[in-house]
Amino acid sequence: MSYYISPNFLDKVAVHVTKNFLNLPGVRVPLILGIHGRKGEGKTFQTELVFRRMGFEPVMISGGELESPDAGDPSRLIRLRYREAAEQIRVRGEMCAIFINDLDAGAGRFDTTTQYTVNTQMVNATLMNIADNPTNVQLPGSYDSTPLHRVPIIVTGNDFSTLYAPLIRDGRMEKFYWEPSRDDKIGIVGGIFESDKLSKTDIVALVDNFADQAIDFFSALRSRIYDEQIREFIHKVGIERVSKRLVNTLEAAPDFHNPNFSLAHLIEMGSLMVGQQKRIKEMRLVDEYNQSRLFNVKGTPNAPAAAPTQSQLNDPSSKYYKAYDEPSSEGGNGHAARLSSEVLEQVKQLLARGCKIGMEYADNRRFKTGSWQSCATINSAQEKDVVASLETCLAEHGGEYVRLIGIDPKVKRRVVETIIQRPEK
């Protein structure tokens, strides 16, 4: 099976690896290439295909190996693997590279609840040291004055803003945001379904029908098509005998014929998968389950969100200082001027339907990736309390996108998502 490699991706990785094996006088070449982008777009697989195309095998490190109960183990592992790669270059006489998968998952800090350990600090410091001194990488407790061969490092991740800022600065790390184009998606999906004899027209129609889905969606869709045959096999054998039939048996492995890969069937199964994705986004049960833990509410999770006190407004250390404006009485309605009449009307309608009101915000970067963050939950059903809380959220996030959320508590799903504030261009 021949897989598609994006020309843009191939060019970026190949240039970075080759540049690190060249002696360019007076040119400082970044040792690390950081490939980042949204989940499921094939960053790891595309990188492995480039390595295979260039004819060498990298030394792998997983983001999960960057933490240990013993302080110093992950940083020592990085140094050890780097020296192994340098030795491979010397002995085999061919290129090699260090490939660290999901660096942000192992060394990133996502929020205040993420534990920042000694190992996290040492991993960041070790990578920075190697990037600055790529030919002098020593193991703890020993010293070898022989210069090592320079080994390029390639890392992947979803959000590099969670990493230590000095590590990702220009000069140490070259950044590459991977977002496959439509042509890239058509080529990659065509490789996934190559053995299933789908025509180019069907591939294009499938990609266009699920244009917002990541690459891994189409791979999962192909796997999902086999569920019908597997279900039939389970019913034929009997669910009680499946274990004995498949594990430690002398019988031949079951044979599955090529299933129905028609475009209509693929779209039907894909739509079911999209429906499950939407259900996860709409339920958001973790907000309800963790409400008392997040907001220190004991036994009465429906306490109304109170407006800030006067002392909080006058206290410079308070988050409400110079950020909250008392509602004005323009027009005699008692509502703040920042909320438009359309938004106020929408709030009234949602409250009349018995819906809960929420707010989410995102900066420009998070808005593009759909990574919204929640403001404090509004548990009051009183219009004045809801409007006060909405005004507070708008004031605190004046330079960001803010959207209004309406949640139907009976079915526990969102019924309204409206952006009510956009940052000034």
JSON list of C-alpha atoms in Angstrom, two decimals, residues 42-199:
[
{"chain": "A", "resi": 42, "resn": "GLY", "atom": "CA", "xyz": [-1.64, 12.73, 10.90]},
{"chain": "A", "resi": 43, "resn": "LYS", "atom": "CA", "xyz": [1.40, 14.65, 12.14]},
{"chain": "A", "resi": 44, "resn": "THR", "atom": "CA", "xyz": [3.11, 11.54, 13.50]},
{"chain": "A", "resi": 45, "resn": "PHE", "atom": "CA", "xyz": [2.29, 9.30, 10.55]},
{"chain": "A", "resi": 46, "resn": "GLN", "atom": "CA", "xyz": [3.33, 11.87, 7.97]},
{"chain": "A", "resi": 47, "resn": "THR", "atom": "CA", "xyz": [6.64, 12.37, 9.80]},
{"chain": "A", "resi": 48, "resn": "GLU", "atom": "CA", "xyz": [7.29, 8.61, 9.84]},
{"chain": "A", "resi": 49, "resn": "LEU", "atom": "CA", "xyz": [6.53, 8.45, 6.11]},
{"chain": "A", "resi": 50, "resn": "VAL", "atom": "CA", "xyz": [9.10, 11.18, 5.46]},
{"chain": "A", "resi": 51, "resn": "PHE", "atom": "CA", "xyz": [11.72, 9.27, 7.47]},
{"chain": "A", "resi": 52, "resn": "ARG", "atom": "CA", "xyz": [10.95, 6.15, 5.46]},
{"chain": "A", "resi": 53, "resn": "ARG", "atom": "CA", "xyz": [11.14, 8.12, 2.21]},
{"chain": "A", "resi": 54, "resn": "MET", "atom": "CA", "xyz": [14.54, 9.54, 3.22]},
{"chain": "A", "resi": 55, "resn": "GLY", "atom": "CA", "xyz": [15.77, 6.03, 4.01]},
{"chain": "A", "resi": 56, "resn": "PHE", "atom": "CA", "xyz": [16.58, 6.07, 7.72]},
{"chain": "A", "resi": 57, "resn": "GLU", "atom": "CA", "xyz": [15.05, 4.99, 11.02]},
{"chain": "A", "resi": 58, "resn": "PRO", "atom": "CA", "xyz": [14.74, 7.60, 13.79]},
{"chain": "A", "resi": 59, "resn": "VAL", "atom": "CA", "xyz": [15.30, 7.13, 17.51]},
{"chain": "A", "resi": 60, "resn": "MET", "atom": "CA", "xyz": [11.89, 7.43, 19.13]},
{"chain": "A", "resi": 61, "resn": "ILE", "atom": "CA", "xyz": [10.83, 9.03, 22.42]},
{"chain": "A", "resi": 62, "resn": "SER", "atom": "CA", "xyz": [7.23, 9.16, 23.59]},
{"chain": "A", "resi": 63, "resn": "GLY", "atom": "CA", "xyz": [5.76, 12.07, 25.52]},
{"chain": "A", "resi": 64, "resn": "GLY", "atom": "CA", "xyz": [4.77, 9.52, 28.17]},
{"chain": "A", "resi": 65, "resn": "GLU", "atom": "CA", "xyz": [8.44, 8.79, 28.87]},
{"chain": "A", "resi": 66, "resn": "LEU", "atom": "CA", "xyz": [9.05, 12.39, 29.97]},
{"chain": "A", "resi": 67, "resn": "GLU", "atom": "CA", "xyz": [7.80, 11.75, 33.50]},
{"chain": "A", "resi": 68, "resn": "SER", "atom": "CA", "xyz": [9.05, 9.30, 36.10]},
{"chain": "A", "resi": 69, "resn": "PRO", "atom": "CA", "xyz": [8.78, 8.65, 39.85]},
{"chain": "A", "resi": 70, "resn": "ASP", "atom": "CA", "xyz": [12.57, 9.11, 39.96]},
{"chain": "A", "resi": 71, "resn": "ALA", "atom": "CA", "xyz": [13.74, 12.67, 39.46]},
{"chain": "A", "resi": 72, "resn": "GLY", "atom": "CA", "xyz": [16.17, 13.06, 36.57]},
{"chain": "A", "resi": 73, "resn": "ASP", "atom": "CA", "xyz": [15.28, 9.86, 34.68]},
{"chain": "A", "resi": 74, "resn": "PRO", "atom": "CA", "xyz": [13.51, 11.52, 31.70]},
{"chain": "A", "resi": 75, "resn": "SER", "atom": "CA", "xyz": [16.29, 14.06, 31.10]},
{"chain": "A", "resi": 76, "resn": "ARG", "atom": "CA", "xyz": [18.88, 11.28, 31.32]},
{"chain": "A", "resi": 77, "resn": "LEU", "atom": "CA", "xyz": [16.81, 9.25, 28.83]},
{"chain": "A", "resi": 78, "resn": "ILE", "atom": "CA", "xyz": [16.85, 12.14, 26.33]},
{"chain": "A", "resi": 79, "resn": "ARG", "atom": "CA", "xyz": [20.63, 12.47, 26.60]},
{"chain": "A", "resi": 80, "resn": "LEU", "atom": "CA", "xyz": [21.07, 8.71, 26.26]},
{"chain": "A", "resi": 81, "resn": "ARG", "atom": "CA", "xyz": [18.86, 8.49, 23.16]},
{"chain": "A", "resi": 82, "resn": "TYR", "atom": "CA", "xyz": [20.64, 11.47, 21.62]},
{"chain": "A", "resi": 83, "resn": "ARG", "atom": "CA", "xyz": [24.01, 9.79, 22.07]},
{"chain": "A", "resi": 84, "resn": "GLU", "atom": "CA", "xyz": [22.57, 6.55, 20.61]},
{"chain": "A", "resi": 85, "resn": "ALA", "atom": "CA", "xyz": [21.41, 8.44, 17.52]},
{"chain": "A", "resi": 86, "resn": "ALA", "atom": "CA", "xyz": [24.81, 10.09, 17.13]},
{"chain": "A", "resi": 87, "resn": "GLU", "atom": "CA", "xyz": [26.46, 6.68, 17.39]},
{"chain": "A", "resi": 88, "resn": "GLN", "atom": "CA", "xyz": [24.12, 5.28, 14.71]},
{"chain": "A", "resi": 89, "resn": "ILE", "atom": "CA", "xyz": [25.20, 8.06, 12.35]},
{"chain": "A", "resi": 90, "resn": "ARG", "atom": "CA", "xyz": [28.87, 7.26, 13.00]},
{"chain": "A", "resi": 91, "resn": "VAL", "atom": "CA", "xyz": [28.57, 3.46, 12.75]},
{"chain": "A", "resi": 92, "resn": "ARG", "atom": "CA", "xyz": [25.99, 3.07, 9.97]},
{"chain": "A", "resi": 93, "resn": "GLY", "atom": "CA", "xyz": [27.10, 6.04, 7.93]},
{"chain": "A", "resi": 94, "resn": "GLU", "atom": "CA", "xyz": [23.56, 7.27, 7.34]},
{"chain": "A", "resi": 95, "resn": "MET", "atom": "CA", "xyz": [21.23, 9.96, 8.62]},
{"chain": "A", "resi": 96, "resn": "CYS", "atom": "CA", "xyz": [19.35, 9.68, 11.89]},
{"chain": "A", "resi": 97, "resn": "ALA", "atom": "CA", "xyz": [17.05, 11.91, 13.95]},
{"chain": "A", "resi": 98, "resn": "ILE", "atom": "CA", "xyz": [15.40, 12.06, 17.36]},
{"chain": "A", "resi": 99, "resn": "PHE", "atom": "CA", "xyz": [11.61, 11.90, 17.09]},
{"chain": "A", "resi": 100, "resn": "ILE", "atom": "CA", "xyz": [9.66, 12.99, 20.22]},
{"chain": "A", "resi": 101, "resn": "ASN", "atom": "CA", "xyz": [5.97, 12.30, 19.96]},
{"chain": "A", "resi": 102, "resn": "ASP", "atom": "CA", "xyz": [3.39, 14.48, 21.80]},
{"chain": "A", "resi": 103, "resn": "LEU", "atom": "CA", "xyz": [5.96, 16.67, 23.54]},
{"chain": "A", "resi": 104, "resn": "ASP", "atom": "CA", "xyz": [3.30, 18.98, 24.95]},
{"chain": "A", "resi": 105, "resn": "ALA", "atom": "CA", "xyz": [1.48, 16.05, 26.60]},
{"chain": "A", "resi": 106, "resn": "GLY", "atom": "CA", "xyz": [4.62, 15.13, 28.54]},
{"chain": "A", "resi": 107, "resn": "ALA", "atom": "CA", "xyz": [6.29, 18.50, 29.15]},
{"chain": "A", "resi": 108, "resn": "GLY", "atom": "CA", "xyz": [3.46, 21.02, 28.69]},
{"chain": "A", "resi": 109, "resn": "ARG", "atom": "CA", "xyz": [1.45, 22.81, 31.34]},
{"chain": "A", "resi": 110, "resn": "PHE", "atom": "CA", "xyz": [-2.19, 23.14, 30.30]},
{"chain": "A", "resi": 111, "resn": "ASP", "atom": "CA", "xyz": [-3.68, 25.00, 33.27]},
{"chain": "A", "resi": 112, "resn": "THR", "atom": "CA", "xyz": [-3.16, 25.68, 36.97]},
{"chain": "A", "resi": 113, "resn": "THR", "atom": "CA", "xyz": [-4.20, 22.12, 37.84]},
{"chain": "A", "resi": 114, "resn": "THR", "atom": "CA", "xyz": [-1.35, 20.56, 35.84]},
{"chain": "A", "resi": 115, "resn": "GLN", "atom": "CA", "xyz": [1.44, 19.52, 38.15]},
{"chain": "A", "resi": 116, "resn": "TYR", "atom": "CA", "xyz": [4.78, 21.12, 37.23]},
{"chain": "A", "resi": 117, "resn": "THR", "atom": "CA", "xyz": [7.40, 18.66, 38.45]},
{"chain": "A", "resi": 118, "resn": "VAL", "atom": "CA", "xyz": [11.17, 18.65, 38.71]},
{"chain": "A", "resi": 119, "resn": "ASN", "atom": "CA", "xyz": [11.24, 16.28, 35.73]},
{"chain": "A", "resi": 120, "resn": "THR", "atom": "CA", "xyz": [9.25, 18.75, 33.63]},
{"chain": "A", "resi": 121, "resn": "GLN", "atom": "CA", "xyz": [11.78, 21.48, 34.41]},
{"chain": "A", "resi": 122, "resn": "MET", "atom": "CA", "xyz": [14.72, 19.18, 33.70]},
{"chain": "A", "resi": 123, "resn": "VAL", "atom": "CA", "xyz": [13.26, 17.98, 30.37]},
{"chain": "A", "resi": 124, "resn": "ASN", "atom": "CA", "xyz": [12.86, 21.57, 29.20]},
{"chain": "A", "resi": 125, "resn": "ALA", "atom": "CA", "xyz": [16.34, 22.50, 30.42]},
{"chain": "A", "resi": 126, "resn": "THR", "atom": "CA", "xyz": [17.89, 19.41, 28.78]},
{"chain": "A", "resi": 127, "resn": "LEU", "atom": "CA", "xyz": [16.30, 20.08, 25.40]},
{"chain": "A", "resi": 128, "resn": "MET", "atom": "CA", "xyz": [17.40, 23.72, 25.54]},
{"chain": "A", "resi": 129, "resn": "ASN", "atom": "CA", "xyz": [20.95, 22.67, 26.45]},
{"chain": "A", "resi": 130, "resn": "ILE", "atom": "CA", "xyz": [21.12, 20.14, 23.63]},
{"chain": "A", "resi": 131, "resn": "ALA", "atom": "CA", "xyz": [19.74, 22.70, 21.15]},
{"chain": "A", "resi": 132, "resn": "ASP", "atom": "CA", "xyz": [22.50, 25.13, 22.20]},
{"chain": "A", "resi": 133, "resn": "ASN", "atom": "CA", "xyz": [25.30, 22.51, 22.34]},
{"chain": "A", "resi": 134, "resn": "PRO", "atom": "CA", "xyz": [24.35, 19.70, 19.95]},
{"chain": "A", "resi": 135, "resn": "THR", "atom": "CA", "xyz": [27.85, 18.20, 19.72]},
{"chain": "A", "resi": 136, "resn": "ASN", "atom": "CA", "xyz": [28.52, 18.13, 23.48]},
{"chain": "A", "resi": 137, "resn": "VAL", "atom": "CA", "xyz": [25.83, 16.05, 25.18]},
{"chain": "A", "resi": 138, "resn": "GLN", "atom": "CA", "xyz": [27.07, 14.32, 28.31]},
{"chain": "A", "resi": 139, "resn": "LEU", "atom": "CA", "xyz": [25.53, 11.70, 30.59]},
{"chain": "A", "resi": 140, "resn": "PRO", "atom": "CA", "xyz": [25.33, 12.41, 34.34]},
{"chain": "A", "resi": 141, "resn": "GLY", "atom": "CA", "xyz": [28.42, 11.20, 36.15]},
{"chain": "A", "resi": 142, "resn": "SER", "atom": "CA", "xyz": [30.64, 10.88, 33.08]},
{"chain": "A", "resi": 143, "resn": "TYR", "atom": "CA", "xyz": [32.41, 13.13, 30.61]},
{"chain": "A", "resi": 144, "resn": "ASP", "atom": "CA", "xyz": [33.59, 12.38, 27.10]},
{"chain": "A", "resi": 145, "resn": "SER", "atom": "CA", "xyz": [35.44, 15.16, 25.31]},
{"chain": "A", "resi": 146, "resn": "THR", "atom": "CA", "xyz": [34.91, 13.57, 21.86]},
{"chain": "A", "resi": 147, "resn": "PRO", "atom": "CA", "xyz": [32.46, 15.75, 19.86]},
{"chain": "A", "resi": 148, "resn": "LEU", "atom": "CA", "xyz": [29.24, 14.02, 18.84]},
{"chain": "A", "resi": 149, "resn": "HIS", "atom": "CA", "xyz": [27.62, 14.22, 15.43]},
{"chain": "A", "resi": 150, "resn": "ARG", "atom": "CA", "xyz": [24.80, 16.74, 15.32]},
{"chain": "A", "resi": 151, "resn": "VAL", "atom": "CA", "xyz": [21.41, 14.99, 15.45]},
{"chain": "A", "resi": 152, "resn": "PRO", "atom": "CA", "xyz": [18.27, 16.87, 14.35]},
{"chain": "A", "resi": 153, "resn": "ILE", "atom": "CA", "xyz": [15.30, 16.65, 16.73]},
{"chain": "A", "resi": 154, "resn": "ILE", "atom": "CA", "xyz": [11.71, 16.61, 15.50]},
{"chain": "A", "resi": 155, "resn": "VAL", "atom": "CA", "xyz": [8.84, 16.96, 17.96]},
{"chain": "A", "resi": 156, "resn": "THR", "atom": "CA", "xyz": [5.08, 16.85, 17.48]},
{"chain": "A", "resi": 157, "resn": "GLY", "atom": "CA", "xyz": [2.27, 18.27, 19.60]},
{"chain": "A", "resi": 158, "resn": "ASN", "atom": "CA", "xyz": [-1.12, 19.93, 19.56]},
{"chain": "A", "resi": 159, "resn": "ASP", "atom": "CA", "xyz": [-0.50, 23.15, 21.47]},
{"chain": "A", "resi": 160, "resn": "PHE", "atom": "CA", "xyz": [3.07, 24.39, 21.87]},
{"chain": "A", "resi": 161, "resn": "SER", "atom": "CA", "xyz": [1.91, 27.41, 23.88]},
{"chain": "A", "resi": 162, "resn": "THR", "atom": "CA", "xyz": [1.80, 25.03, 26.85]},
{"chain": "A", "resi": 163, "resn": "LEU", "atom": "CA", "xyz": [5.57, 24.50, 26.63]},
{"chain": "A", "resi": 164, "resn": "TYR", "atom": "CA", "xyz": [8.28, 26.51, 28.37]},
{"chain": "A", "resi": 165, "resn": "ALA", "atom": "CA", "xyz": [8.60, 29.67, 26.25]},
{"chain": "A", "resi": 166, "resn": "PRO", "atom": "CA", "xyz": [12.45, 29.78, 26.02]},
{"chain": "A", "resi": 167, "resn": "LEU", "atom": "CA", "xyz": [12.43, 26.25, 24.59]},
{"chain": "A", "resi": 168, "resn": "ILE", "atom": "CA", "xyz": [10.30, 27.18, 21.58]},
{"chain": "A", "resi": 169, "resn": "ARG", "atom": "CA", "xyz": [12.00, 30.47, 20.78]},
{"chain": "A", "resi": 170, "resn": "ASP", "atom": "CA", "xyz": [13.40, 31.02, 17.29]},
{"chain": "A", "resi": 171, "resn": "GLY", "atom": "CA", "xyz": [16.96, 29.77, 17.05]},
{"chain": "A", "resi": 172, "resn": "ARG", "atom": "CA", "xyz": [16.24, 26.68, 19.12]},
{"chain": "A", "resi": 173, "resn": "MET", "atom": "CA", "xyz": [13.00, 25.46, 17.54]},
{"chain": "A", "resi": 174, "resn": "GLU", "atom": "CA", "xyz": [11.61, 26.04, 14.08]},
{"chain": "A", "resi": 175, "resn": "LYS", "atom": "CA", "xyz": [7.81, 25.86, 14.12]},
{"chain": "A", "resi": 176, "resn": "PHE", "atom": "CA", "xyz": [5.61, 24.29, 11.46]},
{"chain": "A", "resi": 177, "resn": "TYR", "atom": "CA", "xyz": [1.82, 24.41, 11.77]},
{"chain": "A", "resi": 178, "resn": "TRP", "atom": "CA", "xyz": [0.38, 21.41, 9.94]},
{"chain": "A", "resi": 179, "resn": "GLU", "atom": "CA", "xyz": [-3.10, 21.92, 8.51]},
{"chain": "A", "resi": 180, "resn": "PRO", "atom": "CA", "xyz": [-3.75, 19.68, 5.52]},
{"chain": "A", "resi": 181, "resn": "SER", "atom": "CA", "xyz": [-5.31, 21.36, 2.52]},
{"chain": "A", "resi": 182, "resn": "ARG", "atom": "CA", "xyz": [-8.23, 19.88, 0.60]},
{"chain": "A", "resi": 183, "resn": "ASP", "atom": "CA", "xyz": [-5.83, 18.34, -1.92]},
{"chain": "A", "resi": 184, "resn": "ASP", "atom": "CA", "xyz": [-3.77, 16.88, 0.93]},
{"chain": "A", "resi": 185, "resn": "LYS", "atom": "CA", "xyz": [-6.89, 15.35, 2.47]},
{"chain": "A", "resi": 186, "resn": "ILE", "atom": "CA", "xyz": [-7.97, 13.87, -0.83]},
{"chain": "A", "resi": 187, "resn": "GLY", "atom": "CA", "xyz": [-4.53, 12.32, -1.31]},
{"chain": "A", "resi": 188, "resn": "ILE", "atom": "CA", "xyz": [-4.32, 10.93, 2.24]},
{"chain": "A", "resi": 189, "resn": "VAL", "atom": "CA", "xyz": [-7.88, 9.57, 2.25]},
{"chain": "A", "resi": 190, "resn": "GLY", "atom": "CA", "xyz": [-7.26, 8.05, -1.17]},
{"chain": "A", "resi": 191, "resn": "GLY", "atom": "CA", "xyz": [-4.32, 6.15, 0.36]},
{"chain": "A", "resi": 192, "resn": "ILE", "atom": "CA", "xyz": [-6.48, 4.95, 3.26]},
{"chain": "A", "resi": 193, "resn": "PHE", "atom": "CA", "xyz": [-9.10, 3.50, 0.89]},
{"chain": "A", "resi": 194, "resn": "GLU", "atom": "CA", "xyz": [-6.68, 2.43, -1.86]},
{"chain": "A", "resi": 195, "resn": "SER", "atom": "CA", "xyz": [-7.30, -1.31, -1.40]},
{"chain": "A", "resi": 196, "resn": "ASP", "atom": "CA", "xyz": [-11.07, -0.80, -1.36]},
{"chain": "A", "resi": 197, "resn": "LYS", "atom": "CA", "xyz": [-11.26, 0.32, -5.00]},
{"chain": "A", "resi": 198, "resn": "LEU", "atom": "CA", "xyz": [-12.97, 3.66, -4.36]},
{"chain": "A", "resi": 199, "resn": "SER", "atom": "CA", "xyz": [-12.92, 5.94, -7.37]}
]
